[in-house]
Amino acid sequence: LNGDPSHYKITLCGTVKSPKLNFDPPFLMLMPVPLDVTSETAINIIPQDYLRQSQIQVEIPELELEDGDRIYPFSVQFPKEQDIVVLPDGTNKGLICHISFRSSRPMSFLGNIFFIDGEEN
């Protein structure tokens, strides 16, 4: 530099990536079953661009029946873990989630189950 820093210019470029969750399959359709029988499936949760560990929380919908009763026919379980882990190469480890439905009353439902990370995304 010889005391003259004006001849050197450094330009930095970057991309901001927001962490996100992808799902395989991207939507869920459980098969109709008799009353009081559980319908269940497994989904893969694919975290992307998480820089630090985070834990997934799940908001399960409460459903209102025709007579006004409210029930929670869905359940969500993580058989291994529900932490988003950053691997040494900077990628994120996928998670498996089991979603089940069981009802003693006839019903159908179209809606959302929300998966929320530790930063409420």
GROMACS .gro file of C-alpha atoms in nm:
model
  121
    1LEU     CA    1   0.000   0.000   0.000
    2ASN     CA    2   0.296   0.228   0.062
    3GLY     CA    3   0.081   0.470   0.260
    4ASP     CA    4  -0.161   0.531  -0.030
    5PRO     CA    5  -0.480   0.327   0.023
    6SER     CA    6  -0.674   0.512  -0.250
    7HIS     CA    7  -0.549   0.273  -0.522
    8TYR     CA    8  -0.717  -0.029  -0.369
    9LYS     CA    9  -1.089  -0.087  -0.376
   10ILE     CA   10  -1.266  -0.388  -0.232
   11THR     CA   11  -1.619  -0.471  -0.342
   12LEU     CA   12  -1.824  -0.721  -0.145
   13CYS     CA   13  -2.136  -0.891  -0.277
   14GLY     CA   14  -2.374  -1.110  -0.086
   15THR     CA   15  -2.711  -1.272  -0.089
   16VAL     CA   16  -2.945  -1.277   0.207
   17LYS     CA   17  -3.122  -1.609   0.237
   18SER     CA   18  -3.419  -1.650   0.464
   19PRO     CA   19  -3.456  -1.989   0.630
   20LYS     CA   20  -3.750  -2.192   0.504
   21LEU     CA   21  -3.912  -2.532   0.536
   22ASN     CA   22  -4.009  -2.746   0.239
   23PHE     CA   23  -4.236  -3.049   0.264
   24ASP     CA   24  -4.243  -3.378   0.076
   25PRO     CA   25  -4.520  -3.431  -0.016
   26PRO     CA   26  -4.611  -3.062  -0.048
   27PHE     CA   27  -4.972  -3.124   0.059
   28LEU     CA   28  -5.144  -3.397   0.254
   29MET     CA   29  -5.456  -3.595   0.176
   30LEU     CA   30  -5.549  -3.862   0.428
   31MET     CA   31  -5.772  -4.143   0.311
   32PRO     CA   32  -6.126  -4.177   0.450
   33VAL     CA   33  -6.147  -4.436   0.727
   34PRO     CA   34  -6.425  -4.575   0.949
   35LEU     CA   35  -6.509  -4.387   1.269
   36ASP     CA   36  -6.253  -4.423   1.550
   37VAL     CA   37  -5.990  -4.559   1.311
   38THR     CA   38  -5.664  -4.367   1.269
   39SER     CA   39  -5.548  -4.249   0.928
   40GLU     CA   40  -5.177  -4.167   0.932
   41THR     CA   41  -4.896  -4.069   0.700
   42ALA     CA   42  -4.534  -3.958   0.725
   43ILE     CA   43  -4.396  -3.644   0.566
   44ASN     CA   44  -4.040  -3.527   0.518
   45ILE     CA   45  -3.956  -3.177   0.636
   46ILE     CA   46  -3.662  -3.029   0.448
   47PRO     CA   47  -3.511  -2.725   0.621
   48GLN     CA   48  -3.306  -2.487   0.405
   49ASP     CA   49  -3.068  -2.201   0.487
   50TYR     CA   50  -3.079  -2.232   0.868
   51LEU     CA   51  -2.752  -2.106   1.013
   52ARG     CA   52  -2.815  -2.223   1.369
   53GLN     CA   53  -3.017  -2.489   1.545
   54SER     CA   54  -3.388  -2.426   1.584
   55GLN     CA   55  -3.680  -2.630   1.711
   56ILE     CA   56  -4.002  -2.679   1.516
   57GLN     CA   57  -4.332  -2.627   1.695
   58VAL     CA   58  -4.665  -2.730   1.543
   59GLU     CA   59  -5.003  -2.554   1.556
   60ILE     CA   60  -5.282  -2.807   1.507
   61PRO     CA   61  -5.625  -2.675   1.409
   62GLU     CA   62  -5.920  -2.707   1.641
   63LEU     CA   63  -6.231  -2.811   1.447
   64GLU     CA   64  -6.587  -2.713   1.526
   65LEU     CA   65  -6.856  -2.972   1.458
   66GLU     CA   66  -7.211  -2.894   1.344
   67ASP     CA   67  -7.344  -2.916   1.702
   68GLY     CA   68  -7.082  -2.666   1.825
   69ASP     CA   69  -6.850  -2.920   1.988
   70ARG     CA   70  -6.479  -2.851   1.935
   71ILE     CA   71  -6.229  -3.131   1.879
   72TYR     CA   72  -5.863  -3.183   1.788
   73PRO     CA   73  -5.872  -3.485   1.554
   74PHE     CA   74  -5.514  -3.435   1.429
   75SER     CA   75  -5.196  -3.531   1.605
   76VAL     CA   76  -4.838  -3.467   1.500
   77GLN     CA   77  -4.538  -3.664   1.620
   78PHE     CA   78  -4.168  -3.648   1.544
   79PRO     CA   79  -4.037  -4.004   1.588
   80LYS     CA   80  -3.671  -3.897   1.621
   81GLU     CA   81  -3.634  -3.524   1.683
   82GLN     CA   82  -3.791  -3.191   1.600
   83ASP     CA   83  -3.472  -2.985   1.604
   84ILE     CA   84  -3.337  -2.832   1.287
   85VAL     CA   85  -2.968  -2.924   1.292
   86VAL     CA   86  -2.691  -2.754   1.095
   87LEU     CA   87  -2.449  -3.014   0.959
   88PRO     CA   88  -2.072  -2.948   0.934
   89ASP     CA   89  -2.102  -2.874   0.561
   90GLY     CA   90  -2.358  -2.596   0.632
   91THR     CA   91  -2.663  -2.788   0.511
   92ASN     CA   92  -2.958  -2.879   0.732
   93LYS     CA   93  -3.063  -3.226   0.835
   94GLY     CA   94  -3.413  -3.333   0.725
   95LEU     CA   95  -3.684  -3.437   0.968
   96ILE     CA   96  -3.961  -3.696   0.957
   97CYS     CA   97  -4.304  -3.611   1.092
   98HIS     CA   98  -4.606  -3.838   1.138
   99ILE     CA   99  -4.948  -3.677   1.100
  100SER     CA  100  -5.258  -3.870   1.202
  101PHE     CA  101  -5.632  -3.810   1.205
  102ARG     CA  102  -5.894  -3.987   1.416
  103SER     CA  103  -6.254  -3.893   1.485
  104SER     CA  104  -6.552  -4.060   1.648
  105ARG     CA  105  -6.785  -3.836   1.446
  106PRO     CA  106  -6.820  -3.813   1.067
  107MET     CA  107  -6.636  -3.512   0.929
  108SER     CA  108  -6.412  -3.374   0.659
  109PHE     CA  109  -6.161  -3.091   0.679
  110LEU     CA  110  -5.961  -2.868   0.448
  111GLY     CA  111  -5.712  -2.641   0.621
  112ASN     CA  112  -5.359  -2.582   0.741
  113ILE     CA  113  -5.127  -2.728   1.000
  114PHE     CA  114  -4.857  -2.470   1.080
  115PHE     CA  115  -4.493  -2.562   1.142
  116ILE     CA  116  -4.311  -2.278   1.319
  117ASP     CA  117  -3.937  -2.251   1.389
  118GLY     CA  118  -3.771  -2.102   1.697
  119GLU     CA  119  -3.780  -1.752   1.543
  120GLU     CA  120  -4.154  -1.779   1.470
  121ASN     CA  121  -4.115  -1.813   1.093
   0.00000   0.00000   0.00000
